[in-house]
DNA sequence: TCGTGTCTTTACCAAATGGTAAAAAAGTGA
DNA sequence: TCACTTTTTTACCATTTGGTAAAGACACGA
């Protein structure tokens, strides 16, 4: 057999599991910093502590690794949005989403940067995913928000742009960390600062 | 003389001016899409309609082109922030800044993406600039905003995070355009949508 | 302990990449 | 027109990059 990556046949061995995780973790680090074209297999190999040919034993190639990461990412990206409950308290639901997103950005900055890099480059490998997976969910949740507004439970605003602004403000703390770290003195950089501010921002917007 | 880029001696010829602009414009296109490492001189040369050695006649190298772009960018980036007038009407001044930033993002998306790429990668070439140029201005304007709050002219909130959220929401429309273009149907993608929404968002936040 | 399949390394490639040398071409002023 | 400078092209080069072939090393059940 030439490729351990083909999950077609049988269960992966202990070593396979460990090394695939090692590789994906290293690749996440490198891709999220340099983008697809800027990343090299040698960097990934070094970061993973494996040789380059060994990496190509587990994955079909550079693109294969990148695609695998992007697929994993898409799931983690959509889940918090799905958790919004149409029957819950609207403001609580939306603020809950804001905080979930912020926590994700702060805890998984590499994933956030990987996503940002892909979109920055025009989403060459994730365009289809966006249309097929994100778009329907986006439309659905936009309608949920719209209904809340129709019911007078939250102030009226554009639901789409509302979601954009939630994404923008939360992911900013991961994607632009290099900037915020320069601008905010270390003692002001605690999570609660951002958390409290975003709470205030969106509470004021949504309160009727 | 070996390098037309050395502005040391005398005024640049018509051809020099034209070609340097051609190259920088092409480089902006390529760097903003692929980041520093992902961009190649061949791409830039092709985009500029010049040969690679010809490009290296005008610039010392890949890094030189990139640094030149980054320096130009920093100026354009700081100017809108400088325009905030401490003696003007606070809400008007801040909303004005929001709109200036949004206009910039929509009119100069490549510049915005170049900046985003650089920060995403950890600001390896712009860190010093951030500390030396952006930080003082950031601190100064934070203080101006703080004073407005002390005077009771706008609602109290964290000035630093306020600026972050302005940057995040406005630049989102440039940096994540590939995403918004998928999510928003063409007829809803007009600038006024974003403009009106951001106006509402920050007006509500700042109104005491 | 042996054999069979799994994993890793060594030694390579062809193409791409940033960059250079030097000659040819094109301007330019007298 | 001629000398002189500026600009562009052609022909390279060393290194890096994604990827492969094949031989070794290793694990593990019989």
mmCIF file of C-alpha atoms (C1' of nucleotides) in Angstrom, chain B residues 4 13 15-16 18-19 37 51 53-54 57-58, chain D residues 5-13 16-18:
data_model
loop_
_atom_site.group_PDB
_atom_site.id
_atom_site.type_symbol
_atom_site.label_atom_id
_atom_site.label_comp_id
_atom_site.label_asym_id
_atom_site.label_seq_id
_atom_site.Cartn_x
_atom_site.Cartn_y
_atom_site.Cartn_z
ATOM 1 C CA UNK B 4 17.423 53.329 -10.305
ATOM 2 C CA UNK B 13 12.851 60.329 -15.225
ATOM 3 C CA UNK B 15 9.988 56.340 -17.423
ATOM 4 C CA UNK B 16 11.225 55.692 -13.915
ATOM 5 C CA UNK B 18 5.801 55.360 -14.602
ATOM 6 C CA UNK B 19 7.477 52.006 -14.127
ATOM 7 C CA UNK B 37 6.105 34.562 1.093
ATOM 8 C CA UNK B 51 10.362 41.393 -17.255
ATOM 9 C CA UNK B 53 15.165 41.611 -14.377
ATOM 10 C CA UNK B 54 13.607 44.863 -15.403
ATOM 11 C CA UNK B 57 16.398 47.315 -12.130
ATOM 12 C CA UNK B 58 13.943 49.564 -10.328
ATOM 13 C "C1'" DT D 5 23.378 57.548 -20.443
ATOM 14 C "C1'" DT D 6 19.254 55.084 -19.293
ATOM 15 C "C1'" DT D 7 16.392 51.145 -19.958
ATOM 16 C "C1'" DT D 8 15.425 46.375 -21.408
ATOM 17 C "C1'" DT D 9 16.487 41.824 -22.770
ATOM 18 C "C1'" DT D 10 18.883 37.414 -22.969
ATOM 19 C "C1'" DA D 11 21.151 33.996 -20.791
ATOM 20 C "C1'" DC D 12 22.334 32.297 -16.677
ATOM 21 C "C1'" DC D 13 22.874 30.565 -11.542
ATOM 22 C "C1'" DT D 16 14.349 26.123 -2.510
ATOM 23 C "C1'" DT D 17 10.324 23.556 -3.251
ATOM 24 C "C1'" DG D 18 6.896 19.748 -3.854
#
